[in-house]
Coordinates of C-alpha atoms in Angstrom, one line a residue:
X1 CA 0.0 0.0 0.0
X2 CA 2.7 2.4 -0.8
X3 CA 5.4 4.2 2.4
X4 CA 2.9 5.3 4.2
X5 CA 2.8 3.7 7.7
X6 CA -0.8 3.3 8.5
X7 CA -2.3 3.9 11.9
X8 CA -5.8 3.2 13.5
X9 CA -8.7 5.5 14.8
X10 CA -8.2 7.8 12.3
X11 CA -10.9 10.1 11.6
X12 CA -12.5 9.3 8.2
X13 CA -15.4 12.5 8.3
X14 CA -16.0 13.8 5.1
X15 CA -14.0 11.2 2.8
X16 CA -17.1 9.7 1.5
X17 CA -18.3 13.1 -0.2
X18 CA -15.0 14.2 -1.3
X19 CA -14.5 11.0 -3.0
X20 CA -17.9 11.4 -4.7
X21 CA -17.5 15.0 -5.7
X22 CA -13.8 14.3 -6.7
X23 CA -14.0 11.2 -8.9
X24 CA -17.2 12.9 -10.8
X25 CA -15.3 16.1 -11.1
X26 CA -12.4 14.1 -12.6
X27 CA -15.2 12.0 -15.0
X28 CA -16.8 15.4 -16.1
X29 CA -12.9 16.8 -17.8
X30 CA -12.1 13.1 -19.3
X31 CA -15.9 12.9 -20.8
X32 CA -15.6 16.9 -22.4
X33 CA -12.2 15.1 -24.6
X34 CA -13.7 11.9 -24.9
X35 CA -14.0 11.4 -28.4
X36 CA -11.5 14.1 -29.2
X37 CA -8.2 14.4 -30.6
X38 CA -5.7 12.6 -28.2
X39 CA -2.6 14.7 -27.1
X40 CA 0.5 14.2 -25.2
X41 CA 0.0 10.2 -26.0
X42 CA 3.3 8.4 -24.7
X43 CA 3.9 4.3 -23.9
X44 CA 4.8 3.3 -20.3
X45 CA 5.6 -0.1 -20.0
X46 CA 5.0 -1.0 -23.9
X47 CA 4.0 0.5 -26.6
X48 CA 0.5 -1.1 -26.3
X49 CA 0.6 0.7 -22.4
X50 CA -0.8 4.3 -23.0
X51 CA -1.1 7.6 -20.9
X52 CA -2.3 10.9 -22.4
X53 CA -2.7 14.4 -21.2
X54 CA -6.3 13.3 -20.5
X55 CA -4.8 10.9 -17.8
X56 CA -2.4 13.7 -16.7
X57 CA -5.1 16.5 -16.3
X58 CA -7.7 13.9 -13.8
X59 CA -4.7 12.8 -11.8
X60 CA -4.0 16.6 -10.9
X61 CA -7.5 17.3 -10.4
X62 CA -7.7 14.8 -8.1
X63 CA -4.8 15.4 -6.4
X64 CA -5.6 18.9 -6.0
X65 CA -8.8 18.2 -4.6
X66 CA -7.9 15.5 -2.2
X67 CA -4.6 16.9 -1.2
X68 CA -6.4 20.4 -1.0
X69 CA -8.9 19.4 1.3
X70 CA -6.7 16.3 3.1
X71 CA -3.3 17.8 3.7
X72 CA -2.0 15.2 5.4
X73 CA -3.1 12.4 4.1
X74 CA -0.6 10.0 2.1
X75 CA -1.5 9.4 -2.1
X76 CA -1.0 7.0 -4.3
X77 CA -1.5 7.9 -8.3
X78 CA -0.8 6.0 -11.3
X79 CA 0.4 8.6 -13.4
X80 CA 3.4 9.6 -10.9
X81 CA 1.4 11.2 -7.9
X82 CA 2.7 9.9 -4.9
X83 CA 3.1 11.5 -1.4
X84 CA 3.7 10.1 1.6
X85 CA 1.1 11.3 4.6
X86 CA 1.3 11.9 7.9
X87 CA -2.4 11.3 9.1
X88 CA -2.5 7.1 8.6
X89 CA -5.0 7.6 5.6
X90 CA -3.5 7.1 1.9
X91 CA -5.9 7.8 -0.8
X92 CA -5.5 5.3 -4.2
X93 CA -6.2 6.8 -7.2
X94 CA -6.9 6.1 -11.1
X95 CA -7.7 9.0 -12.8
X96 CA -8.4 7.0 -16.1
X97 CA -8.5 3.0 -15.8
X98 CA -8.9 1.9 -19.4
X99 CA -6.9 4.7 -21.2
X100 CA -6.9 1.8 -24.4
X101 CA -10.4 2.2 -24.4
X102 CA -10.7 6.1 -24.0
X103 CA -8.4 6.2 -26.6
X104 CA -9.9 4.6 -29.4
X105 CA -13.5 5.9 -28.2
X106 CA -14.4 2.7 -26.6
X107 CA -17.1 3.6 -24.2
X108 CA -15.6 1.5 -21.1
X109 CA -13.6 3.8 -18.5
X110 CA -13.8 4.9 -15.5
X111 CA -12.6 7.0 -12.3
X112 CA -11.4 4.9 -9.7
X113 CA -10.9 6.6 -6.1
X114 CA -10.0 4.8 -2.5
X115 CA -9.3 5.8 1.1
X116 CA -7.7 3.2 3.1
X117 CA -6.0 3.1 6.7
X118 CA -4.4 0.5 8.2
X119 CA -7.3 -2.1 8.0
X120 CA -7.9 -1.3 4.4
X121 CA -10.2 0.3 2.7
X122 CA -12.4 2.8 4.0
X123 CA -14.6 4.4 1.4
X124 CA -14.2 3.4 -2.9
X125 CA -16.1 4.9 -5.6
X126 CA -15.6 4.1 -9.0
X127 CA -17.0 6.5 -11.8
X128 CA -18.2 5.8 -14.9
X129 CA -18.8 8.9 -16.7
X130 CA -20.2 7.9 -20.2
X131 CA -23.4 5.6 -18.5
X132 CA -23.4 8.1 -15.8
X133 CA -23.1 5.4 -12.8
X134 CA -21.2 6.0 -10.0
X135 CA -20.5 2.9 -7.4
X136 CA -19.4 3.8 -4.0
X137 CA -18.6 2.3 -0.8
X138 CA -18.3 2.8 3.0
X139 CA -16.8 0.0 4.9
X140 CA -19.4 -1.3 7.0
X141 CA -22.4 0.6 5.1
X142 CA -22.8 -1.6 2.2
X143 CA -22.1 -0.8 -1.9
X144 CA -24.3 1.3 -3.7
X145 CA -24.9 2.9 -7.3
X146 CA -25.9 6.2 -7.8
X147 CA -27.3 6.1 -4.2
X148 CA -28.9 2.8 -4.3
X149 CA -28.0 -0.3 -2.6
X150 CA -26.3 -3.2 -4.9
X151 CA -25.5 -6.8 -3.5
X152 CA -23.0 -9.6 -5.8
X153 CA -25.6 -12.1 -7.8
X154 CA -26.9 -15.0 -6.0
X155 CA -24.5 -17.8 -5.9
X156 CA -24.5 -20.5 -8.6
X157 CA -22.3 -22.8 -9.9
X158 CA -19.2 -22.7 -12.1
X159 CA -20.5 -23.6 -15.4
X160 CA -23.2 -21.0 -15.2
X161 CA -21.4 -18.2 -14.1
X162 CA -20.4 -14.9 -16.1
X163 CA -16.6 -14.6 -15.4
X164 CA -14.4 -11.2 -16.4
X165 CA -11.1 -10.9 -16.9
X166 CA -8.0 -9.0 -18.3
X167 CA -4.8 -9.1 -20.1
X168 CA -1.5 -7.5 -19.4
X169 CA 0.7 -5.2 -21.5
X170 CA 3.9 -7.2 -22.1
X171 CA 3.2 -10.3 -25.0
X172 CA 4.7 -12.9 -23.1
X173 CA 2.5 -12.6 -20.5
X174 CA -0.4 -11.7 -22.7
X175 CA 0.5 -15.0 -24.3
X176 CA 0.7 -16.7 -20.9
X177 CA -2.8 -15.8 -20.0
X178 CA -4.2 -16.7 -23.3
X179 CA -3.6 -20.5 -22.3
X180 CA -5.2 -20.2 -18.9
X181 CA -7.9 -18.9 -19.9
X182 CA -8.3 -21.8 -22.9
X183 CA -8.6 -23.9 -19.3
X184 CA -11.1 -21.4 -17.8
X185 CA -13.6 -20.8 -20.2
X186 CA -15.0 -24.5 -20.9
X187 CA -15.8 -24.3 -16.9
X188 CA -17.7 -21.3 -17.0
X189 CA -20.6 -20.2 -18.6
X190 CA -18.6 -17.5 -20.9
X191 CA -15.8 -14.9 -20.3
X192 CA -16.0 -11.1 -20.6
X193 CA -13.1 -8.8 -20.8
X194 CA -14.2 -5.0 -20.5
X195 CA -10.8 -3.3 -20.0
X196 CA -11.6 -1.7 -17.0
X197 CA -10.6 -3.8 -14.2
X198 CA -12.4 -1.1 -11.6
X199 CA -15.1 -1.4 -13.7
X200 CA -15.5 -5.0 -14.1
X201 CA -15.1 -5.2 -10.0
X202 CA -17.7 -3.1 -9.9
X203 CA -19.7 -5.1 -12.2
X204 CA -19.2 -7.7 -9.9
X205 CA -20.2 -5.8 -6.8
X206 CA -23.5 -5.0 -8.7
X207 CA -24.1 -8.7 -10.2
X208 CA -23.2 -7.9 -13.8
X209 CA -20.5 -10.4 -13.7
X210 CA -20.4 -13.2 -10.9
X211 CA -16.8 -13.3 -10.9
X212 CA -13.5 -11.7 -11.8
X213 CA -9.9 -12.6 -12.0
X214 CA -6.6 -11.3 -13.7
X215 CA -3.0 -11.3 -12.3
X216 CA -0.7 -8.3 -12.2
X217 CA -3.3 -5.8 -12.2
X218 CA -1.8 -2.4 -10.1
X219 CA -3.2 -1.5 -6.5
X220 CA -4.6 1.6 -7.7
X221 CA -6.5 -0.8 -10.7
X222 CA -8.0 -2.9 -7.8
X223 CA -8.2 -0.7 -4.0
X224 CA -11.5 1.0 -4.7
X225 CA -13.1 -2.0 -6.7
X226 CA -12.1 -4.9 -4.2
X227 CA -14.0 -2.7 -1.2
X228 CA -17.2 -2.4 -3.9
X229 CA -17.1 -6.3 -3.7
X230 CA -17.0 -6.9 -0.1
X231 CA -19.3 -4.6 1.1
X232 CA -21.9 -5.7 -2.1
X233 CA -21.5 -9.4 -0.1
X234 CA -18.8 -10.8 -2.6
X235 CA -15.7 -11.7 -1.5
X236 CA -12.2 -10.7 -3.3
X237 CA -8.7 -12.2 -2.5
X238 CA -5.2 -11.7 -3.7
X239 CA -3.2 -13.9 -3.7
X240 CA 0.5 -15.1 -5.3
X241 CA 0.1 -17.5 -8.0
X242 CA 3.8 -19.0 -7.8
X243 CA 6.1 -18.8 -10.6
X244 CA 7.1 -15.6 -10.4
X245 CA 4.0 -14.3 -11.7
X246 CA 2.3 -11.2 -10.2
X247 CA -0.4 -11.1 -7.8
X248 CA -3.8 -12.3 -8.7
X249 CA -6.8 -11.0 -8.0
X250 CA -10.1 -13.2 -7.6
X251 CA -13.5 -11.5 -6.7
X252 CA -16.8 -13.2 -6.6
X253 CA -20.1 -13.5 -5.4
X254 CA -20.8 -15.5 -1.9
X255 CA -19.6 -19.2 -2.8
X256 CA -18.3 -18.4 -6.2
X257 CA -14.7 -17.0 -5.2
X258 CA -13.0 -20.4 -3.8
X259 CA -14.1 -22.5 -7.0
X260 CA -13.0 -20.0 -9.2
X261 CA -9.7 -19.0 -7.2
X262 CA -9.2 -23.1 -7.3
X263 CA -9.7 -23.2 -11.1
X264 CA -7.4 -20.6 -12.3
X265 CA -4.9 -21.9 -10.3
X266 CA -5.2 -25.1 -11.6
X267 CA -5.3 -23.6 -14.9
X268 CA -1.9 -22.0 -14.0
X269 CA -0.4 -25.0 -12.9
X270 CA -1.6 -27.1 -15.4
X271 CA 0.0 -24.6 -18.0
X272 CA 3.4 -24.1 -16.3
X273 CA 3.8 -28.3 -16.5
X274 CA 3.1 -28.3 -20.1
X275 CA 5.8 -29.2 -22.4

């Protein structure tokens, strides 16, 4: 979770509402250039991993806003922002999970905001401006969208379940992932990958998709989704899947997250003995 050192009985007044106001603040600047000519388009860890000056300009936004109003508190940003707090609270932020998408006008992006202290998270919303749907989160208050209370599907099994997923940036492991999944998908009902992964947390949290899992996804990908999911009634895990392979995150509704943590692991394993 970053440098900061993290302390408990922190006062968490008021970070509900400025997450709210900041992540639709941030939504409102990306949505006026969605569509637009991109600018100030550079590669990060490949040439297939993107930022623009649309990412730039929500990242400070939201670190003014947070750091404006939260002086002490520690922050985490994709796009560089990082500053180490004082006050045991360290906000997460994405100003712009799915750039790809926003990009190439693919409707499928969102603002992804989190509070945590040293138990975790405290409050998440994630954003999505072009359906206008905002998910949020208090721990211990239960998930909601655009005000209203959501709860993770109703368990089912395996083989009827709507999984999503993700890819990362670097071929090999793109490649890598390509064979798990072969092993995934006859087990399931069918796969879905959105290119959000707050989003598709989310979408788990609100019973869009009963499950979720991709390894190497960034803490600022997953903080304010994973929260969505546990307070919806899900449960979310990450976990090392050996190998020297990345973290790997598996969210699901009540019942779900065990079988389908159990087969992509197999899956992994199963692909790592392969000739």
């Amino acid at each position: 979770m970053g440098d900061l050192e993290y302390t408990r009985g922190v006062s968490t007044d008021g970070l509900f509402e400025l997450a709210l106001g900041a992540a639709r603040d941030a939504g409102a600047l990306l949505l006026e250039r969605f569509g637009g000519p991109a600018s100030g388009v550079e590669s990060k860890s490949s040439t297939t991993d993107m930022v623009s000056d649309a990412d730039r300009a929500a990242e400070r936004l939201l670190i003014e806003r947070i750091g404006g109003a939260r002086p002490g508190d520690g922050l985490l940003g994709e796009e560089g922002g990082h500053v180490t707090g004082s006050s045991g609270l360290q906000w997460v932020i994405d100003p712009l999970d799915g750039t790809t998408n926003y990009l190439f006008g693919y409707p499928v992006w969102s603002v992804s905001i989190a509070c945590e202290d040293a138990d975790g998270g405290v409050v998440a919303v994630v954003h999505d401006p072009t359906r206008g749907e905002t998910f949020a989160a208090e721990r211990g208050r239960g998930a909601t969208l655009n005000g209203r209370a959501v709860d993770t599907r109703a368990p089912r099994g395996l083989d009827r379940a709507l999984i999503g997923t993700g890819f990362a940036y670097a071929p090999a492991t793109r490649a890598f992932q390509a064979q798990v999944l072969t092993r995934v998908l006859p087990q399931v009902r069918d796969i879905r990958r959105g290119g959000s992964a707050a989003l598709d947390l989310a979408w788990v949290a609100c019973g869009r998709l009963d499950g979720f899992y991709e390894w190497g996804i960034k803490h600022w990908d997953r903080a304010a989704g994973m929260l969505l999911v546990s307070e919806a009634g899900g449960e979310v895990s990450v976990f090392d899947p050996g190998g020297g392979l990345d973290p790997c995150v598996v969210a699901a509704t009540g019942g779900l997250h065990d079988p389908l943590r159990d087969l992509v692991t197999a899956g992994i394993a199963a692909e790592r003995e392969r000739p």
